[in-house]
Structures are given as structure tokens and as C-alpha cells.
C-alpha positions as MATLAB code, in Angstrom:
seq = 'MPASLRFEPQLPLGPPGAPNESTVAPPRFRPRGLGEPVRWMAARLARLGFQG';
ca = [
      -0.099    0.294   -0.538;
       1.464    3.708   -0.411;
       2.273    5.140    2.314;
       0.591    8.404    1.486;
      -3.032    6.050    1.626;
      -2.556    5.042    5.592;
      -2.707    9.019    5.691;
      -6.205   10.098    4.145;
      -8.288   10.459    6.698;
     -11.219    8.083    7.748;
     -14.662    8.352    5.486;
     -17.865    8.784    7.000;
     -19.859    4.419    6.767;
     -23.013    5.775    6.022;
     -24.106    7.707    3.319;
     -23.685   11.417    2.728;
     -25.063   13.170    4.823;
     -24.821   10.592    7.627;
     -22.767   10.807   11.181;
     -19.718   10.111   10.563;
     -19.098    6.608   13.393;
     -16.303    9.057   14.515;
     -19.115   12.172   15.333;
     -21.136    9.759   17.740;
     -18.927    7.465   19.096;
     -16.718    7.625   22.321;
     -12.826    7.864   20.739;
     -11.687    4.861   22.497;
     -14.076    2.667   20.343;
     -13.180    4.569   16.648;
     -11.387    2.146   14.742;
      -7.154    2.915   15.114;
      -5.349    4.413   12.965;
      -2.381    6.143   12.569;
      -4.007    9.405   12.553;
      -5.823    8.772   16.496;
      -2.667    9.732   18.736;
      -2.125   11.610   16.585;
      -5.566   13.680   17.533;
      -5.220   12.539   20.754;
      -1.806   13.867   21.707;
      -3.277   16.821   19.527;
      -5.942   17.719   22.056;
      -3.411   17.107   24.845;
      -1.600   19.677   23.893;
      -4.163   22.248   23.400;
      -5.495   20.957   27.464;
      -1.448   22.368   28.364;
      -1.574   25.437   25.849;
      -0.120   24.478   23.020;
      -2.052   26.198   20.286;
      -1.514   24.139   16.643;
];
């Protein structure tokens, strides 16, 4: 698999306009991927006062 595909955002599981699983399920129930630790760390840094 090309490396770039691993960094594509996850697609919604339902038809267009349906809620994405990531907006419905708690973070620990989302499918694990490389993006999850990045979002977790970004949220942690934001709480500590770092931006971006």
C-alpha cells in the first residue's frame, strides 16, 4: 500500500449526510489508525496551553 494512503482521513460509514462514526462513538471505540494518536496528542497539547 502506498504510504500516502495511510494518512487519508477516514470516510464516513453511512451515506452522504449520515453521522460519521468518529462523531458518534467515544474515542476509545473508534477504529485504531495512525491519525488517532495524533489527534489525542493534539488535544492533550491544547489542554496544556499549546496551540497548533
